Amino acid sequence: MKFPALDRQKEIYLNGFAGIQPKVPISTNALEEAAKKKLSPQAYAYIAGGAGNESTLRSNRAAFDNYKIVPRQLRDVSVRDTSVTLFGQHLPSPILLAPIGVLEMAHPEADLAVGKAAAPLNIPFIFSNQASKPMEEVADAMGESPRWFQLYWSKSNELVKSFVQRAEKCGCTAMVVTLDTTVLGWRTRDLDLAYLPFLEGKGIAQYTADPVFQKLMNESEPSARKNVTMQSLRGLIAIVNSYPGGNFFNKLKSGRPVKAVQKFVSIYSNPALTWEDLEFLKTITNRPVLLKGILHADDARKAIDYGMDGIIVSNHGGRQVDGSISTLEALPSIVNAVQEKVPVLMDGGIRGGADIFKALALGAKAVCLGRPYVYGLAVAGEQGVKEVLQNTLADFELTMALAGCKSISEITRRALA
């Protein structure tokens, strides 16, 4: 019988005996520091930063300290089962990979490396709407392993439909609508550096690969005021290099790379979105639809009223509203409001096995891991992501066993003080 946690522990210690150290640090704090050394200042600010004074970022982590695990002893945990079932799909663990955009800032292989790392572990990867690699390319590399798709609802319903249809063809078994980015938050680290990666054509691969978006690019957009500087010329080069296909000068001459950025900026978000718009989504897909960004119990109830199939309790990793309620604080009231009518997942602040345990004990069916896997990507590419996931899985399995639980069903509110 195989136990991933013990196998991973044994692998690390035996490799250490042979003088082979892990490619990525085990400690999440050390992992972030290692990634910071690899990343550009702009990339680190974009990945690690939060909104305003970053109080939400800190609260997401601090909330876990308000709950303590109470281990129980002399329970037979020799056989452990970490598996869960979501929307009829059996998964080996309650962990999914949160959608994170512009992964090319961390590593050239970006989403492709993440998908390849997640696939053999059968961990669902939620493809980002703001990916650096088209979903088709990542899906092809992942084989039959599970994947979902995150949707940013743009100003064009035709483009929304195209994204959803492409995701279905790529084998995405659920659609995740991110609700909390209809406008961009006040992200102080990015603003201090006056840097937004999308203006360099980064993180828009889902768009440039889309036939509807290519058609929309033919529509004229107001020209931005141009200050020709060395920095703006470097930005133009980055835009052209980020655009797919052809050689540099042909792409530059076509003007399509610049048009893609202009169209993306004008269309990517829709602040006029309302609950009624969700009905459109239910008419174009039969996949389960989850709403990501729910923090209020009334919104959770409303999601059910509008026929949604699941909820992800999220504050966008603290990147949108400074001073927002943390996701772990919001979780119990939303679980109570939903009354198990739909599965409730959560993200925000997950850094290890104990965090996952606490989230499940408070009613989450699964959690979404975010920044840690991006730090692994920055440190060691695909292998770095793989090691972060293996370490997280092992940490959770051991925490579960040491708390006296042999299966997910035994992780309840009674396990916490």
Short mmCIF file of C-alpha atoms in Angstrom, two decimals:
data_model
loop_
_atom_site.label_atom_id
_atom_site.label_comp_id
_atom_site.label_asym_id
_atom_site.label_seq_id
_atom_site.Cartn_x
_atom_site.Cartn_y
_atom_site.Cartn_z
CA MET A 1 0.00 0.00 0.00
CA LYS A 2 1.37 3.41 -1.04
CA PHE A 3 1.22 6.47 1.19
CA PRO A 4 2.41 9.58 -0.68
CA ALA A 5 3.31 11.41 2.52
CA LEU A 6 5.65 8.74 3.84
CA ASP A 7 7.07 8.14 0.37
CA ARG A 8 7.82 11.86 -0.02
CA GLN A 9 9.41 12.07 3.44
CA LYS A 10 11.55 9.01 2.73
CA GLU A 11 12.59 10.39 -0.66
CA ILE A 12 13.75 13.70 0.84
CA TYR A 13 15.71 12.08 3.68
CA LEU A 14 17.33 9.41 1.50
CA ASN A 15 18.30 11.98 -1.11
CA GLY A 16 19.74 14.08 1.67
CA PHE A 17 21.81 11.11 2.87
CA ALA A 18 23.21 10.93 -0.68
CA GLY A 19 23.94 14.66 -0.68
CA ILE A 20 20.99 15.65 -2.86
CA GLN A 21 18.97 18.59 -1.56
CA PRO A 22 15.39 19.41 -2.64
CA LYS A 23 15.18 21.78 -5.61
CA VAL A 24 12.76 24.00 -3.72
CA PRO A 25 12.81 24.91 -0.01
CA ILE A 26 10.29 23.03 2.13
CA SER A 27 9.49 26.02 4.33
CA THR A 28 6.98 28.29 2.60
CA ASN A 29 8.75 31.42 3.88
CA ALA A 30 12.07 30.17 2.52
CA LEU A 31 10.33 29.20 -0.72
CA GLU A 32 9.05 32.74 -1.21
CA GLU A 33 12.49 34.18 -0.47
CA ALA A 34 14.10 31.81 -2.98
CA ALA A 35 11.53 32.82 -5.60
CA LYS A 36 12.08 36.51 -4.89
CA LYS A 37 15.76 36.08 -5.77
CA LYS A 38 14.80 34.55 -9.12
CA LEU A 39 12.07 37.04 -10.06
CA SER A 40 12.38 40.54 -11.42
CA PRO A 41 11.19 43.29 -9.04
CA GLN A 42 8.12 43.76 -11.26
CA ALA A 43 7.31 40.05 -11.29
CA TYR A 44 7.70 39.65 -7.55
CA ALA A 45 5.53 42.70 -6.88
CA TYR A 46 2.81 41.41 -9.18
CA ILE A 47 2.79 37.89 -7.70
CA ALA A 48 3.33 38.64 -4.02
CA GLY A 49 1.55 41.97 -3.66
CA GLY A 50 -1.92 42.88 -2.44
CA ALA A 51 -4.27 45.82 -2.52
CA GLY A 52 -3.71 49.04 -0.56
CA ASN A 53 -1.80 48.54 2.67
CA GLU A 54 -2.13 44.77 2.17
CA SER A 55 -4.14 44.21 5.34
CA THR A 56 -6.29 41.62 3.53
CA LEU A 57 -3.16 39.79 2.46
CA ARG A 58 -2.06 39.59 6.08
CA SER A 59 -5.54 38.73 7.37
CA ASN A 60 -5.78 35.75 5.04
CA ARG A 61 -2.82 34.22 6.83
CA ALA A 62 -3.58 35.46 10.35
CA ALA A 63 -7.09 33.96 10.29
CA PHE A 64 -5.66 30.44 10.39
CA ASP A 65 -4.02 31.18 13.74
CA ASN A 66 -7.44 31.79 15.28
CA TYR A 67 -8.19 28.07 15.04
CA LYS A 68 -6.15 25.31 16.69
CA ILE A 69 -6.15 21.66 15.74
CA VAL A 70 -6.95 19.31 18.62
CA PRO A 71 -5.25 15.97 17.84
CA ARG A 72 -6.96 12.78 18.98
CA GLN A 73 -4.95 9.71 19.95
CA LEU A 74 -5.13 5.90 19.69
CA ARG A 75 -7.20 5.96 16.55
CA ASP A 76 -6.28 3.56 13.77
CA VAL A 77 -4.91 5.78 10.99
CA SER A 78 -2.77 3.07 9.38
CA VAL A 79 -4.93 3.32 6.25
CA ARG A 80 -5.58 6.88 5.11
CA ASP A 81 -7.83 8.23 2.40
CA THR A 82 -7.38 11.85 1.30
CA SER A 83 -9.69 11.58 -1.71
CA VAL A 84 -12.75 13.72 -2.43
CA THR A 85 -15.46 13.77 -5.08
CA LEU A 86 -16.42 17.00 -6.83
CA PHE A 87 -19.15 17.09 -9.46
CA GLY A 88 -18.94 13.33 -9.87
CA GLN A 89 -15.16 13.40 -10.37
CA HIS A 90 -13.06 11.37 -7.94
CA LEU A 91 -9.91 13.25 -6.95
CA PRO A 92 -6.99 11.93 -4.87
CA SER A 93 -6.85 15.00 -2.64
CA PRO A 94 -8.89 18.11 -1.73
CA ILE A 95 -6.39 20.38 -3.50
CA LEU A 96 -6.82 22.28 -6.76
CA LEU A 97 -4.49 24.79 -8.37
CA ALA A 98 -5.97 28.28 -8.32
CA PRO A 99 -5.99 30.23 -11.58
CA ILE A 100 -3.09 32.68 -11.61
CA GLY A 101 -2.37 34.86 -14.61
CA VAL A 102 0.80 36.01 -16.34
CA LEU A 103 2.84 33.01 -15.23
CA GLU A 104 5.46 33.85 -17.85
CA MET A 105 6.67 36.41 -15.31
CA ALA A 106 7.76 33.47 -13.15
CA HIS A 107 9.07 31.09 -15.81
CA PRO A 108 9.11 30.92 -19.64
CA GLU A 109 7.18 27.63 -19.63
CA ALA A 110 4.47 29.30 -17.54
CA ASP A 111 1.09 27.49 -17.53
CA LEU A 112 2.54 24.62 -19.53
CA ALA A 113 4.98 23.73 -16.75
CA VAL A 114 2.22 23.92 -14.14
CA GLY A 115 -0.09 21.67 -16.15
CA LYS A 116 2.68 19.11 -16.67
CA ALA A 117 3.47 19.10 -12.94
CA ALA A 118 -0.17 18.75 -11.88
CA ALA A 119 -1.10 16.03 -14.37
CA PRO A 120 0.71 12.99 -12.89
CA LEU A 121 -0.58 13.91 -9.42
CA ASN A 122 -4.15 14.19 -10.77
CA ILE A 123 -4.53 17.62 -9.17
CA PRO A 124 -7.02 19.77 -11.11
CA PHE A 125 -5.48 22.85 -12.68
CA ILE A 126 -7.90 25.76 -13.09
CA PHE A 127 -6.74 27.37 -16.34
CA SER A 128 -6.40 31.13 -15.95
CA ASN A 129 -8.32 33.47 -18.22
CA GLN A 130 -5.13 35.57 -18.17
CA ALA A 131 -2.82 32.72 -19.10
CA SER A 132 0.54 33.01 -20.79
CA LYS A 133 -0.07 29.85 -22.83
CA PRO A 134 -3.29 29.04 -24.75
CA MET A 135 -5.55 26.55 -23.01
CA GLU A 136 -5.31 24.16 -25.97
CA GLU A 137 -1.55 23.83 -25.59
CA VAL A 138 -1.76 23.17 -21.85
CA ALA A 139 -4.64 20.72 -22.18
CA ASP A 140 -2.74 18.75 -24.80
CA ALA A 141 0.24 18.43 -22.45
CA MET A 142 -1.96 17.28 -19.55
CA GLY A 143 -3.53 14.29 -21.28
CA GLU A 144 -6.64 13.07 -19.47
CA SER A 145 -5.84 14.67 -16.10
CA PRO A 146 -8.47 17.01 -14.63
CA ARG A 147 -8.73 20.70 -15.48
CA TRP A 148 -11.26 23.52 -15.01
CA PHE A 149 -11.47 26.95 -16.63
CA GLN A 150 -11.59 30.37 -15.00
CA LEU A 151 -13.66 32.99 -16.82
CA TYR A 152 -13.25 36.75 -16.61
CA TRP A 153 -16.51 38.06 -18.03
CA SER A 154 -15.53 40.55 -20.73
CA LYS A 155 -17.65 43.23 -22.37
CA SER A 156 -18.32 40.86 -25.29
CA ASN A 157 -20.70 37.96 -24.69
CA GLU A 158 -19.56 36.57 -28.03
CA LEU A 159 -16.03 36.33 -26.62
CA VAL A 160 -17.34 34.83 -23.37
CA LYS A 161 -19.12 32.13 -25.38
CA SER A 162 -16.00 31.44 -27.44
CA PHE A 163 -13.84 31.04 -24.33
CA VAL A 164 -16.36 28.67 -22.75
CA GLN A 165 -16.69 26.57 -25.91
CA ARG A 166 -12.92 26.32 -26.26
CA ALA A 167 -12.63 25.28 -22.61
CA GLU A 168 -15.20 22.53 -23.14
CA LYS A 169 -13.25 21.23 -26.16
CA CYS A 170 -10.11 21.25 -24.00
CA GLY A 171 -11.78 18.91 -21.51
CA CYS A 172 -12.46 21.45 -18.77
CA THR A 173 -15.09 19.87 -16.54
CA ALA A 174 -16.16 23.03 -14.68
CA MET A 175 -16.34 26.78 -15.29
CA VAL A 176 -15.20 29.21 -12.60
CA VAL A 177 -16.50 32.76 -12.97
CA THR A 178 -14.29 35.25 -11.14
CA LEU A 179 -16.53 38.02 -9.82
CA ASP A 180 -14.20 40.32 -7.93
CA THR A 181 -12.13 41.88 -10.73
CA THR A 182 -14.69 43.91 -12.67
CA VAL A 183 -12.27 46.75 -11.97
CA LEU A 184 -8.62 46.42 -11.01
CA GLY A 185 -7.78 46.85 -7.33
CA TRP A 186 -5.42 49.55 -6.02
CA ARG A 187 -2.28 47.40 -6.02
CA THR A 188 0.36 49.55 -4.42
CA ARG A 189 3.44 47.49 -5.26
CA ASP A 190 2.55 47.50 -8.97
CA LEU A 191 1.67 51.19 -8.86
CA ASP A 192 4.97 52.05 -7.16
CA LEU A 193 6.76 50.41 -10.08
CA ALA A 194 4.20 51.84 -12.58
CA TYR A 195 4.04 48.40 -14.16
CA LEU A 196 1.17 46.37 -15.60
CA PRO A 197 2.25 43.25 -17.53
CA PHE A 198 -0.75 43.25 -19.86
CA LEU A 199 0.49 46.46 -21.47
CA GLU A 200 3.49 44.46 -22.69
CA GLY A 201 1.22 41.82 -24.19
CA LYS A 202 1.85 39.38 -21.34
CA GLY A 203 -0.95 37.22 -19.95
CA ILE A 204 -3.28 37.55 -22.94
CA ALA A 205 -2.59 34.23 -24.68
CA GLN A 206 -6.21 33.07 -24.29
CA TYR A 207 -7.25 36.17 -26.21
CA THR A 208 -4.74 36.18 -29.05
CA ALA A 209 -5.48 32.48 -29.64
CA ASP A 210 -9.22 33.16 -29.89
CA PRO A 211 -10.93 33.60 -33.29
CA VAL A 212 -13.60 35.91 -31.89
CA PHE A 213 -10.99 38.13 -30.27
CA GLN A 214 -9.04 38.23 -33.52
CA LYS A 215 -12.19 39.48 -35.24
CA LEU A 216 -12.81 42.04 -32.49
CA MET A 217 -9.26 43.33 -32.97
CA ASN A 218 -10.33 44.69 -36.36
CA GLU A 219 -12.52 47.24 -34.58
CA SER A 220 -10.77 50.54 -34.13
CA GLU A 221 -9.72 51.61 -30.64
CA PRO A 222 -8.82 55.13 -29.49
CA SER A 223 -5.10 55.66 -29.84
CA ALA A 224 -3.28 56.20 -26.58
CA ARG A 225 -1.00 59.20 -26.18
CA LYS A 226 2.50 58.08 -27.12
CA ASN A 227 5.59 59.25 -25.28
CA VAL A 228 8.46 57.78 -27.28
CA THR A 229 11.19 56.84 -24.82
CA MET A 230 13.68 54.01 -24.57
CA GLN A 231 11.36 52.35 -22.06
CA SER A 232 8.34 52.63 -24.38
CA LEU A 233 10.41 51.16 -27.23
CA ARG A 234 11.39 48.25 -24.99
CA GLY A 235 7.70 47.86 -24.20
CA LEU A 236 6.84 47.74 -27.90
CA ILE A 237 9.45 45.04 -28.44
CA ALA A 238 7.92 43.06 -25.56
CA ILE A 239 4.45 43.41 -27.07
CA VAL A 240 5.60 42.12 -30.44
CA ASN A 241 7.58 39.26 -28.91
CA SER A 242 4.58 38.19 -26.82
CA TYR A 243 2.29 37.99 -29.84
CA PRO A 244 2.09 34.47 -31.35
CA GLY A 245 3.33 33.35 -34.76
CA GLY A 246 5.48 34.88 -37.49
CA ASN A 247 8.79 36.66 -37.26
CA PHE A 248 9.32 39.86 -35.34
CA PHE A 249 9.32 42.31 -38.24
CA ASN A 250 6.26 40.81 -39.93
CA LYS A 251 4.35 41.02 -36.66
CA LEU A 252 5.52 44.59 -36.07
CA LYS A 253 4.54 45.63 -39.59
CA SER A 254 1.07 44.07 -39.26
CA GLY A 255 0.25 46.16 -36.20
CA ARG A 256 -1.66 43.20 -34.74
CA PRO A 257 0.34 42.92 -31.51
CA VAL A 258 -0.43 46.51 -30.53
CA LYS A 259 -4.07 46.10 -31.56
CA ALA A 260 -4.32 43.01 -29.35
CA VAL A 261 -3.16 44.94 -26.28
CA GLN A 262 -5.46 47.88 -27.06
CA LYS A 263 -8.48 45.63 -27.54
CA PHE A 264 -7.71 43.60 -24.42
CA VAL A 265 -7.46 46.72 -22.25
CA SER A 266 -10.79 48.00 -23.54
CA ILE A 267 -12.72 44.73 -23.26
CA TYR A 268 -11.29 42.43 -20.59
CA SER A 269 -13.62 43.36 -17.69
CA ASN A 270 -17.28 44.25 -17.41
CA PRO A 271 -18.19 46.35 -14.35
CA ALA A 272 -21.84 46.36 -15.46
CA LEU A 273 -22.16 42.61 -14.79
CA THR A 274 -25.16 41.57 -12.68
CA TRP A 275 -26.75 38.37 -11.37
CA GLU A 276 -29.07 38.29 -14.37
CA ASP A 277 -26.10 37.93 -16.73
CA LEU A 278 -25.33 34.53 -15.22
CA GLU A 279 -28.37 33.12 -16.99
CA PHE A 280 -26.51 33.57 -20.29
CA LEU A 281 -23.70 31.33 -19.08
CA LYS A 282 -26.13 28.55 -18.17
CA THR A 283 -27.47 28.63 -21.74
CA ILE A 284 -24.07 28.09 -23.36
CA THR A 285 -22.60 25.32 -21.19
CA ASN A 286 -23.77 22.21 -19.39
CA ARG A 287 -20.64 22.13 -17.24
CA PRO A 288 -20.95 22.99 -13.54
CA VAL A 289 -20.56 26.73 -12.94
CA LEU A 290 -18.85 27.99 -9.77
CA LEU A 291 -18.74 31.59 -8.60
CA LYS A 292 -15.34 32.70 -7.31
CA GLY A 293 -15.17 35.74 -5.05
CA ILE A 294 -18.16 35.11 -2.77
CA LEU A 295 -17.60 36.47 0.76
CA HIS A 296 -21.14 37.19 2.02
CA ALA A 297 -23.73 34.60 3.03
CA ASP A 298 -26.48 36.45 1.16
CA ASP A 299 -24.47 36.26 -2.06
CA ALA A 300 -24.00 32.53 -1.47
CA ARG A 301 -27.77 32.07 -1.15
CA LYS A 302 -28.30 34.16 -4.24
CA ALA A 303 -25.83 32.02 -6.18
CA ILE A 304 -27.98 28.98 -5.43
CA ASP A 305 -31.14 30.89 -6.38
CA TYR A 306 -29.58 31.63 -9.76
CA GLY A 307 -28.73 27.99 -10.37
CA MET A 308 -25.01 28.07 -9.73
CA ASP A 309 -23.34 24.74 -9.00
CA GLY A 310 -20.62 25.74 -6.57
CA ILE A 311 -18.91 28.57 -4.69
CA ILE A 312 -15.28 29.48 -4.17
CA VAL A 313 -14.85 31.70 -1.12
CA SER A 314 -12.14 34.08 -2.26
CA ASN A 315 -10.89 37.65 -1.94
CA HIS A 316 -8.50 37.29 -4.86
CA GLY A 317 -5.56 36.60 -2.60
CA GLY A 318 -5.95 40.03 -0.98
CA ARG A 319 -5.30 41.75 -4.31
CA GLN A 320 -8.59 43.60 -4.76
CA VAL A 321 -10.04 45.12 -1.55
CA ASP A 322 -7.77 46.29 1.24
CA GLY A 323 -9.40 45.63 4.62
CA SER A 324 -11.64 42.87 3.28
CA ILE A 325 -12.78 39.98 5.43
CA SER A 326 -10.38 37.05 5.18
CA THR A 327 -11.56 33.97 3.36
CA LEU A 328 -11.28 31.66 6.38
CA GLU A 329 -13.38 34.12 8.43
CA ALA A 330 -16.01 34.19 5.69
CA LEU A 331 -16.09 30.43 5.16
CA PRO A 332 -18.27 29.23 8.10
CA SER A 333 -21.16 31.62 7.43
CA ILE A 334 -21.19 30.70 3.75
CA VAL A 335 -21.10 26.98 4.50
CA ASN A 336 -23.99 27.49 6.89
CA ALA A 337 -25.97 29.48 4.31
CA VAL A 338 -25.44 26.89 1.56
CA GLN A 339 -26.51 23.92 3.69
CA GLU A 340 -24.63 21.49 1.43
CA LYS A 341 -26.79 22.31 -1.59
CA VAL A 342 -23.60 22.99 -3.56
CA PRO A 343 -19.92 22.40 -2.75
CA VAL A 344 -18.02 25.27 -1.15
CA LEU A 345 -14.31 25.66 -1.90
CA MET A 346 -11.93 28.36 -0.68
CA ASP A 347 -8.61 29.97 -1.44
CA GLY A 348 -6.51 32.66 0.22
CA GLY A 349 -3.61 32.09 2.59
CA ILE A 350 -3.23 28.32 2.13
CA ARG A 351 0.41 27.57 2.84
CA GLY A 352 0.48 24.03 4.23
CA GLY A 353 -1.26 20.91 5.40
CA ALA A 354 -2.57 22.43 8.63
CA ASP A 355 -4.25 25.23 6.67
CA ILE A 356 -5.98 22.72 4.42
CA PHE A 357 -7.10 20.71 7.44
CA LYS A 358 -8.59 23.78 9.13
CA ALA A 359 -10.43 24.85 5.98
CA LEU A 360 -11.96 21.40 5.57
CA ALA A 361 -12.90 21.29 9.25
CA LEU A 362 -14.79 24.56 8.76
CA GLY A 363 -16.77 23.11 5.90
CA ALA A 364 -14.81 23.57 2.68
CA LYS A 365 -14.98 20.59 0.33
CA ALA A 366 -11.60 21.49 -1.18
CA VAL A 367 -9.08 24.32 -1.32
CA CYS A 368 -7.26 26.14 -4.09
CA LEU A 369 -3.49 26.59 -3.75
CA GLY A 370 -2.09 29.76 -5.27
CA ARG A 371 1.16 31.64 -4.66
CA PRO A 372 3.21 28.66 -3.34
CA TYR A 373 3.09 26.80 -6.65
CA VAL A 374 4.03 30.00 -8.50
CA TYR A 375 7.04 30.38 -6.23
CA GLY A 376 7.99 26.79 -7.03
CA LEU A 377 7.63 27.60 -10.72
CA ALA A 378 9.96 30.58 -10.34
CA VAL A 379 12.60 28.54 -8.48
CA ALA A 380 12.71 25.40 -10.61
CA GLY A 381 10.09 25.40 -13.36
CA GLU A 382 8.00 22.25 -13.76
CA GLN A 383 10.07 20.36 -11.19
CA GLY A 384 9.63 23.19 -8.72
CA VAL A 385 5.85 23.09 -9.07
CA LYS A 386 5.88 19.31 -8.73
CA GLU A 387 7.89 19.43 -5.49
CA VAL A 388 5.66 22.11 -3.97
CA LEU A 389 2.61 19.98 -4.72
CA GLN A 390 4.22 16.80 -3.40
CA ASN A 391 5.25 18.61 -0.22
CA THR A 392 1.78 20.08 0.28
CA LEU A 393 0.11 16.71 -0.25
CA ALA A 394 2.49 15.03 2.18
CA ASP A 395 2.07 17.74 4.80
CA PHE A 396 -1.72 17.47 4.61
CA GLU A 397 -1.78 13.66 4.79
CA LEU A 398 0.50 13.62 7.84
CA THR A 399 -1.47 16.40 9.55
CA MET A 400 -4.69 14.49 8.98
CA ALA A 401 -3.24 11.28 10.39
CA LEU A 402 -1.61 12.94 13.39
CA ALA A 403 -4.90 14.68 14.19
CA GLY A 404 -6.52 11.23 14.36
CA CYS A 405 -8.43 11.33 11.08
CA LYS A 406 -8.14 8.56 8.53
CA SER A 407 -10.41 10.12 5.91
CA ILE A 408 -11.71 13.51 4.82
CA SER A 409 -15.12 12.73 6.27
CA GLU A 410 -13.61 12.63 9.77
CA ILE A 411 -12.27 16.19 9.49
CA THR A 412 -15.05 18.15 11.17
CA ARG A 413 -15.50 21.28 13.27
CA ARG A 414 -14.96 19.13 16.37
CA ALA A 415 -11.32 18.77 15.35
CA LEU A 416 -10.70 22.46 16.03
CA ALA A 417 -10.56 24.63 19.12
#
